[in-house]
Short mmCIF file of C-alpha atoms in Angstrom, two decimals:
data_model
loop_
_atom_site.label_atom_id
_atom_site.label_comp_id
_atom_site.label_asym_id
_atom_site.label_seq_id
_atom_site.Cartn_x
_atom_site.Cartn_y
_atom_site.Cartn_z
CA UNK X 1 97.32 28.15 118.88
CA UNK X 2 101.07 27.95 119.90
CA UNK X 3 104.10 29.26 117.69
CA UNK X 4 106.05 26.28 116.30
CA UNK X 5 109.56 27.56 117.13
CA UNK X 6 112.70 27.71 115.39
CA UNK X 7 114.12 23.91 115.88
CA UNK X 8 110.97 22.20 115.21
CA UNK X 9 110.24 24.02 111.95
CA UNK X 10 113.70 23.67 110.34
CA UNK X 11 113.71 20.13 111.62
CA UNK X 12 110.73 19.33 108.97
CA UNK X 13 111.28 18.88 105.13
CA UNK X 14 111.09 22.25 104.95
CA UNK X 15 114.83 23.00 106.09
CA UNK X 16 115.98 21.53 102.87
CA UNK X 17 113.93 24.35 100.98
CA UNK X 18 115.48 27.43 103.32
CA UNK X 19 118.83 26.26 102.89
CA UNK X 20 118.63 26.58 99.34
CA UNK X 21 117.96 30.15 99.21
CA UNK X 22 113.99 29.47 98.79
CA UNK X 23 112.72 32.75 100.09
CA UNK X 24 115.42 35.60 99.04
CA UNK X 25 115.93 39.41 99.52
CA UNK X 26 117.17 41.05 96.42
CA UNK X 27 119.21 44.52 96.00
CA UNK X 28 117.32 48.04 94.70
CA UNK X 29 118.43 49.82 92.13
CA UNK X 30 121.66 52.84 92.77
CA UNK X 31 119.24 55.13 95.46
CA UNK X 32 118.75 53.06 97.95
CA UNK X 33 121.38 51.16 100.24
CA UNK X 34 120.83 47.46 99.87
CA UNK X 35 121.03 44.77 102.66
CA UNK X 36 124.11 45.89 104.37
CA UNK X 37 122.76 44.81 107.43
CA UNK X 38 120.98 41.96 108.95
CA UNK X 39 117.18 42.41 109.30
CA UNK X 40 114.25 40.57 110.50
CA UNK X 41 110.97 40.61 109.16
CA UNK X 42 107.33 39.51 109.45
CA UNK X 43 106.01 37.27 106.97
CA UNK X 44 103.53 35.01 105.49
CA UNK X 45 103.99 31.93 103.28
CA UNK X 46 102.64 28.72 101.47
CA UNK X 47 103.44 25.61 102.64
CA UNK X 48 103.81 22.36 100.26
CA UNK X 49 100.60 21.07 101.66
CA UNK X 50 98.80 23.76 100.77
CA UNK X 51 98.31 25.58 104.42
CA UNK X 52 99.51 28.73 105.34
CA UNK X 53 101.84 30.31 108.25
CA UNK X 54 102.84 33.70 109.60
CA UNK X 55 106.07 34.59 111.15
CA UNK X 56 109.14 36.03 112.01
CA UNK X 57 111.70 35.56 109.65
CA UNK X 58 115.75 36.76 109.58
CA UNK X 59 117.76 38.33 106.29
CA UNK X 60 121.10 37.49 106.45
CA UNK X 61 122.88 39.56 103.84
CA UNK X 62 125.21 37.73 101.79
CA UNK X 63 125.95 37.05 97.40
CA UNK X 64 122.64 35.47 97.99
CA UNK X 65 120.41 36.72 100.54
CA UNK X 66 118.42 34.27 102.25
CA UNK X 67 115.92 33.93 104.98
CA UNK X 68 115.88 32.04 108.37
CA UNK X 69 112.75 30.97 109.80
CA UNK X 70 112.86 32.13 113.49
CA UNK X 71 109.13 31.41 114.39
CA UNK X 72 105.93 30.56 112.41
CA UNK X 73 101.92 30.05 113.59
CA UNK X 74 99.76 28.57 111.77
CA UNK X 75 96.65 30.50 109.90
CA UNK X 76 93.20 29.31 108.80
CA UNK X 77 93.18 30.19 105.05
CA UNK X 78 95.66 32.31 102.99
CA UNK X 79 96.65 35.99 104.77
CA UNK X 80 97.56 39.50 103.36
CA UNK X 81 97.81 42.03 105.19
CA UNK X 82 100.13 42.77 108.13
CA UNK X 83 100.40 46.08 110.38
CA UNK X 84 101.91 46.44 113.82
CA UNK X 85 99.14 46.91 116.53
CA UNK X 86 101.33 47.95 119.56
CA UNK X 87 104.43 46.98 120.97
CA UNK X 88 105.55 42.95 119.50
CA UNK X 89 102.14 42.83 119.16
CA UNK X 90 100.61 42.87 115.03
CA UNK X 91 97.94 42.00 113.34
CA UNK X 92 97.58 39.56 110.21
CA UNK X 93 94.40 39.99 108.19
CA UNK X 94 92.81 37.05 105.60
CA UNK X 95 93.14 37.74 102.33
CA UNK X 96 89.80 38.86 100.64
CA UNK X 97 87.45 37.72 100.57
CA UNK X 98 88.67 36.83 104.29
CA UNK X 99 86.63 35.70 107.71
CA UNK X 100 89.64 36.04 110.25
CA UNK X 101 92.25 38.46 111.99
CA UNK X 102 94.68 37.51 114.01
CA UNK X 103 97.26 39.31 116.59
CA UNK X 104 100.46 37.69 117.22
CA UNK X 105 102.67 38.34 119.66
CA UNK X 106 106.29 37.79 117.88
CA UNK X 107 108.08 38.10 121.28
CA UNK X 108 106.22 35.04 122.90
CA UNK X 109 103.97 33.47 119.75
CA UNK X 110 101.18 34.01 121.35
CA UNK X 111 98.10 34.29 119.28
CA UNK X 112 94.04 35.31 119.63
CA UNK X 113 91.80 35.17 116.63
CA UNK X 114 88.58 36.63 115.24
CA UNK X 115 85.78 35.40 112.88
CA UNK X 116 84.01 38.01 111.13
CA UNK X 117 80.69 38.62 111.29
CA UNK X 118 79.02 37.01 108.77
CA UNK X 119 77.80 39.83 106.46
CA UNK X 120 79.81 41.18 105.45
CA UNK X 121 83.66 40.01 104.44
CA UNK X 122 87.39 40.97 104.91
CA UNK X 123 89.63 43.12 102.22
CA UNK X 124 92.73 42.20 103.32
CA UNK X 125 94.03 45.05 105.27
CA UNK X 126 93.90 47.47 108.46
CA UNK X 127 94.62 50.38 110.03
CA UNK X 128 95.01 51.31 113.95
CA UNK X 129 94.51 55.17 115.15
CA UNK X 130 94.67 55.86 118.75
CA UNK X 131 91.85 53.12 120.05
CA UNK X 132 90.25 52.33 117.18
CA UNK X 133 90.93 49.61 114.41
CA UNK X 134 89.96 49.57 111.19
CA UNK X 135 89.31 46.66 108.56
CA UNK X 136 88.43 47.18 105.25
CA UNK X 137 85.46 44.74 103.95
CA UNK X 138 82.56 44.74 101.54
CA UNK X 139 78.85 44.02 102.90
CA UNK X 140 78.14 40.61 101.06
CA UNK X 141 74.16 42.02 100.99
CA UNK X 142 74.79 45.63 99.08
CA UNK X 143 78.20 45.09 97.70
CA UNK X 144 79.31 48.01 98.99
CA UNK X 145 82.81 48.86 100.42
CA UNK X 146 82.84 49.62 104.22
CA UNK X 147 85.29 50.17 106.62
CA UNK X 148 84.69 47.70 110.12
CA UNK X 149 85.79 50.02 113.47
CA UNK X 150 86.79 48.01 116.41
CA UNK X 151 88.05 48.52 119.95
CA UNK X 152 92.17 48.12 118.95
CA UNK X 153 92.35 46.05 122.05
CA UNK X 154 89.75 43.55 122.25
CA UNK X 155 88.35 43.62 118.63
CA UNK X 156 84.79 44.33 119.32
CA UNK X 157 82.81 45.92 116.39
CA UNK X 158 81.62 49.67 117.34
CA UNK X 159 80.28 50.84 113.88
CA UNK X 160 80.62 50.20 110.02
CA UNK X 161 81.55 53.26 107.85
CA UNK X 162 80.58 53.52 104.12
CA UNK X 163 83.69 54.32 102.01
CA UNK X 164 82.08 55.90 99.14
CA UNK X 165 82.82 53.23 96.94
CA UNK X 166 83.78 48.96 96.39
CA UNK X 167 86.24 46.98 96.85
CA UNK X 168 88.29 49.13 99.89
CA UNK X 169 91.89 47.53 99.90
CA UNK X 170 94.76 49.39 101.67
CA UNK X 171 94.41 52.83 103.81
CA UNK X 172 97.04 55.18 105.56
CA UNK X 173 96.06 57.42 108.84
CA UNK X 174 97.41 60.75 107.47
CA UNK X 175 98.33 62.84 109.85
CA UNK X 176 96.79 66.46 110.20
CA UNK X 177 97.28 69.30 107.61
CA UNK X 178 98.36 65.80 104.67
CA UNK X 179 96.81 66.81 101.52
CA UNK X 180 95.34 70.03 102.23
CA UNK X 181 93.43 69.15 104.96
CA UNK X 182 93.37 70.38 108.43
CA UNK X 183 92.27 67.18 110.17
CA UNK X 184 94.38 63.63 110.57
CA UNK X 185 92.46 61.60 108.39
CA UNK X 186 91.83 57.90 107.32
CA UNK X 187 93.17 58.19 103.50
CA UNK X 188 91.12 54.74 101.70
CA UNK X 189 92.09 53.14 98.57
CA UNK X 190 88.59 52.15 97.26
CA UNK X 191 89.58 49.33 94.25
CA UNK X 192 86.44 49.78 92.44
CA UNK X 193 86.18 46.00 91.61
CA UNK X 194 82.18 44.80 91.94
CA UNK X 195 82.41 41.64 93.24
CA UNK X 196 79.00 39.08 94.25
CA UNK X 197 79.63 36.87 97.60
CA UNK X 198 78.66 33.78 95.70
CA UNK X 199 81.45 34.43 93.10
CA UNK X 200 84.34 35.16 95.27
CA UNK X 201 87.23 37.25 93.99
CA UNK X 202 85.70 37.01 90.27
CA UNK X 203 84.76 40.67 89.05
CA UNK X 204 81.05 41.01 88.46
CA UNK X 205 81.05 41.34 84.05
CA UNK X 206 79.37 44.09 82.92
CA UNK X 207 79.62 46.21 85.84
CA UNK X 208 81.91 49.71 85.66
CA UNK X 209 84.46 50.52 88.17
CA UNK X 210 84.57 53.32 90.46
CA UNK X 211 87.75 53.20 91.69
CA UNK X 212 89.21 55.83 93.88
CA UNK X 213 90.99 57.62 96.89
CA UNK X 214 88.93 59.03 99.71
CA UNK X 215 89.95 60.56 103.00
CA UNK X 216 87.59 60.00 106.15
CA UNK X 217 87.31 61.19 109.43
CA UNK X 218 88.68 59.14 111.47
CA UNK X 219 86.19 59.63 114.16
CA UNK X 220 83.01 59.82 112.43
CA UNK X 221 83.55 58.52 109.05
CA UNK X 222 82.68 61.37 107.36
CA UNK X 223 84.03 61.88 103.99
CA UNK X 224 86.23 65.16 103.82
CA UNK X 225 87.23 64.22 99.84
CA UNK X 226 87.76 61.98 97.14
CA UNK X 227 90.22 61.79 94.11
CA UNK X 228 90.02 59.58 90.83
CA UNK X 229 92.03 59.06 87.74
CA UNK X 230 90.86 58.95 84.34
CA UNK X 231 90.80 56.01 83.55
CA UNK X 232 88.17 54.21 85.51
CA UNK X 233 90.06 50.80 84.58
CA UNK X 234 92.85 51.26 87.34
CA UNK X 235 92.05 49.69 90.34
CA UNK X 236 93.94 51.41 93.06
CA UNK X 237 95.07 48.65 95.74
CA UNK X 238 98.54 49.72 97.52
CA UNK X 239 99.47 53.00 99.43
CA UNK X 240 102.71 54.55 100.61
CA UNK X 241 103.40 58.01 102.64
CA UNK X 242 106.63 59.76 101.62
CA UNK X 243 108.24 62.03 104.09
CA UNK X 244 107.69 64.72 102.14
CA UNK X 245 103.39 64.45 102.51
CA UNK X 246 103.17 63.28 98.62
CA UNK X 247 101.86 59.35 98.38
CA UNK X 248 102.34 56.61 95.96
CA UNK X 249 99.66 54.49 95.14
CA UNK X 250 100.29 50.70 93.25
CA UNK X 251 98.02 50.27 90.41
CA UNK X 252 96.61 47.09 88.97
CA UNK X 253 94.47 47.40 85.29
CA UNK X 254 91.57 45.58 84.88
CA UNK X 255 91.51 46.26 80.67
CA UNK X 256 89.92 43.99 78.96
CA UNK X 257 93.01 42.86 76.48
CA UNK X 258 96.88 42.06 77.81
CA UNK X 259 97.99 44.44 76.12
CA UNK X 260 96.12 47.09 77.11
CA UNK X 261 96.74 45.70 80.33
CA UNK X 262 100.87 45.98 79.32
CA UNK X 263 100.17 49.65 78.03
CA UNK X 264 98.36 51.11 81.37
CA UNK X 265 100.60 52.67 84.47
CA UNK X 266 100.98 50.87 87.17
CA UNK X 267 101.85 53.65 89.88
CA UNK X 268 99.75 56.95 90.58
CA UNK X 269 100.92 59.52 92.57
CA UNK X 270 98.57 61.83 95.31
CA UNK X 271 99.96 65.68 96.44
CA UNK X 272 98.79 68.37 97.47
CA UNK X 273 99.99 70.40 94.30
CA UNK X 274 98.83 68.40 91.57
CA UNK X 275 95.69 65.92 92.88
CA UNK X 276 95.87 62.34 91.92
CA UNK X 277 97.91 61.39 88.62
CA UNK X 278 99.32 58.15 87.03
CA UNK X 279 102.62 58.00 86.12
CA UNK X 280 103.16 57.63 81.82
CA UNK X 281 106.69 56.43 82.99
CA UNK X 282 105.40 53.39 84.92
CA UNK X 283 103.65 51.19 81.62
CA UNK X 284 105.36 47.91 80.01
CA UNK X 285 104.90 46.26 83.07
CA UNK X 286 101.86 43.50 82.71
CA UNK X 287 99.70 46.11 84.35
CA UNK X 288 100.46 44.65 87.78
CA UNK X 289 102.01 46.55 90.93
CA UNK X 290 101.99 44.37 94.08
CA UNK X 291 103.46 46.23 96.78
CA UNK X 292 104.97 49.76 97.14
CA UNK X 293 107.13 51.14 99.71
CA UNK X 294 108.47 54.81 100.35
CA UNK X 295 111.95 55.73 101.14
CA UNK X 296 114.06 58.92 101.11
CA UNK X 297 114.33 59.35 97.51
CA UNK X 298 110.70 58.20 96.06
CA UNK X 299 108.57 55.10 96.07
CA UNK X 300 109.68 51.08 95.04
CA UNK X 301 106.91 49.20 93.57
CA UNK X 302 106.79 45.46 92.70
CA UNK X 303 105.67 44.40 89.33
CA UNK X 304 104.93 40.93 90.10
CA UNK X 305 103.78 39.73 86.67
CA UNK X 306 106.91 41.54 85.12
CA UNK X 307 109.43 39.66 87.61
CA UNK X 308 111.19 43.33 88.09
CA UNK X 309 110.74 46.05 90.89
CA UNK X 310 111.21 49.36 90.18
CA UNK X 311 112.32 52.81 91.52
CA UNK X 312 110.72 56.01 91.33
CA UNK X 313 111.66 60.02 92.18
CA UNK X 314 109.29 61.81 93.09
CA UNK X 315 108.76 63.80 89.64
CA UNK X 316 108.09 59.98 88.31
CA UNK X 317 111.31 59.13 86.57
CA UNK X 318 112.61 55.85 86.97
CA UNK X 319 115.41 55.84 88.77
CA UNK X 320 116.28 51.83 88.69
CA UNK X 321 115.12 48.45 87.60
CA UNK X 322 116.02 45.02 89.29
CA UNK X 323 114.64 41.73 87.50
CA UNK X 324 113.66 38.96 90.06
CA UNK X 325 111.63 36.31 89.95
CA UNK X 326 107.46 37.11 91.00
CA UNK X 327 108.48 40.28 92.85
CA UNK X 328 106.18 41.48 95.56
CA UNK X 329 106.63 42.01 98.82
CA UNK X 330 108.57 45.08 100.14
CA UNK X 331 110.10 46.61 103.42
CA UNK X 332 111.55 49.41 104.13
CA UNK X 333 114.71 49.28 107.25
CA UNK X 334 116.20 52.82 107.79
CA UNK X 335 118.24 53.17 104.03
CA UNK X 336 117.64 49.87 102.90
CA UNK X 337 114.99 48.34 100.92
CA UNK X 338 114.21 44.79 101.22
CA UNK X 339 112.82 43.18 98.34
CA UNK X 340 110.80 39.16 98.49
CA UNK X 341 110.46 37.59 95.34
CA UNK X 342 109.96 33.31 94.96
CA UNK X 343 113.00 31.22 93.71
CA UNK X 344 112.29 29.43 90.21
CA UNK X 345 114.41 26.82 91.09
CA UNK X 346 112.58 25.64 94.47
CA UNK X 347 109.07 27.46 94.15
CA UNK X 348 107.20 24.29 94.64
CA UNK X 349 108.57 24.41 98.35
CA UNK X 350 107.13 27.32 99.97
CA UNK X 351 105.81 30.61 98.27
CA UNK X 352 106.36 33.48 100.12
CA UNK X 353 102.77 35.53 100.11
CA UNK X 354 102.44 39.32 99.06
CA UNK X 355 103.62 41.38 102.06
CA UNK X 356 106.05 41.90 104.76
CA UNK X 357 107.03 44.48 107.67
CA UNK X 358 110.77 44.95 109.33
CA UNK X 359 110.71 44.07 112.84
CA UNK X 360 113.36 44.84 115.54
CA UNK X 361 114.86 42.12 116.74
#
């Protein structure tokens, strides 16, 4: 698979849909300088015909920010997860439940892929310490969540690791003496959704959740500990590490009724101090956080069903609001926060999918 570059794509229809401001950046809130700089950024998006692409694509600050596509590969099924590997070289991972990772060079647009073996399937996201790389999945026999280790460089499967729980979604490496503990550590977000292979991404009714946080060694797989809220109804999905050791974790309810859904927090927060705690200040937002980002002040989350984003000390005040249109995915560049969210006027063009990473460029 080759990179389509920069001419070729904006010579399609497509060009007409970037030059409108389809895919836009949108200010933070008063703590955190906004777009006062170009930036370039990894991506993922729908096309009109229904296929999906990965890519490099360039901010250019303005009264309305827009993207430039500067080089986009084409992907099997629909992505989520992105995380650099090495170098210009960083890995895309298939949405769950997903069969496929990919590395992509962004320098030359060079890609290799991987099918996943076929018991057990993707969750969307990775993590790379030292020569290891991990995937989270779910073994389509047990329905348990595990974690897939690989060789970082050539992919090969060297073990599976049981994470204590289901439905494993994003991780951090934590690095040694995080959280009380005197080891670096793989720190798991285990969703606690019960899914069956035949049905997908459909919840399993009638089944409880077990969501929760658990730290593993990174070498063994050992669990070291595990945290959970009260409410066994938050799914924990999305992690961010704040300078300061404390993390932020996006929430996403799974109550029964919308408005229960409305009424639940949609951000937790993990220290050393006070354990693992959900934030009363982070409710009246559809229940929904799709992305979260740290930066010197606190954590951003995205409330994608809520079309806002929203700002965060570290106490859990809110410290600003911005309304835009099926907010999601975040990036933090040095001061500024970069915020995605999908045009009303031209969304039928391309949809911009849930996460992205600054690059240099």
């Amino acid at each position: 698979m080759t990179a389509i570059n920069r001419r070729r794509f904006l010579s399609t229809a497509l060009s007409a849909a970037l030059s409108t401001g389809l895919l836009m950046a949108m200010p933070l809130a008063r703590a955190a300088k906004v777009n006062e700089s170009p930036a370039n950024l990894l991506a993922a998006w729908k096309l009109p015909s229904g296929n999906y692409q990965a890519g490099v694509i360039r901010l250019q600050p303005g009264e309305n920010d827009r993207l430039e596509v500067i080089m986009a590969v084409d992907l099997p099924t629909r992505p989520h997860g992105l995380m650099q590997l090495s170098g210009d070289d960083y890995l895309i991972v298939a949405r769950r439940p997903g069969d496929w990772i990919m590395r992509l060079n962004i320098l030359t647009g060079q890609t290799s892929r991987l099918w996943q073996e076929a018991d057990r399937h993707l969750n969307g996201h990775s993590a790379v310490h030292g020569n290891l790389l991990y995937t989270t999945e779910t073994d389509l026999l047990t329905g348990q969540g595990v974690l897939g280790v690989r060789d970082a460089s050539t992919f090969e499967l060297l073990e599976v690791w049981q994470t204590g729980g289901h439905d494993p979604h994003e991780m951090l490496v934590m690095p040694q003496g995080s959280l009380g503990l005197d080891h670096p550590f793989l720190l798991v977000a285990n969703g606690g959704i019960r899914t069956h292979a035949d049905m997908g991404r459909t919840p399993m009714p009638g089944k409880t959740m077990d969501s929760s946080l658990v730290a593993l060694h990174p070498e063994t797989g050992a669990m070291l500990k595990q945290w959970t809220l009260d409410d066994p109804q938050l799914s924990l999905r999305h992690l961010a590490l704040h300078s300061s050791g404390v993390v932020g974790i996006a929430l996403q309810a799974q109550h029964p009724t919308e408005a229960a859904r409305n009424a639940a927090p949609v951000l937790a927060i993990l220290s050393t101090e006070k354990g693992l705690n959900a934030l009363p200040t982070s409710t009246e937002l559809a229940g929904y956080a799709g992305d979260i980002v740290a930066n010197r002040v606190g954590f951003v989350i995205s409330c994608t069903k809520a079309d806002s984003a929203l700002h965060f000390d570290l106490q859990g005040n809110r410290i600003g609001l911005i309304k835009a249109q099926a907010a999601c995915a975040l990036a933090v560049q040095g001061e500024q926060v970069l915020l995605g969210q999908q045009s009303a006027e031209v969304a039928n063009l391309l949809e911009l999918d849930n996460h992205w990473l600054a690059v240099q460029g």
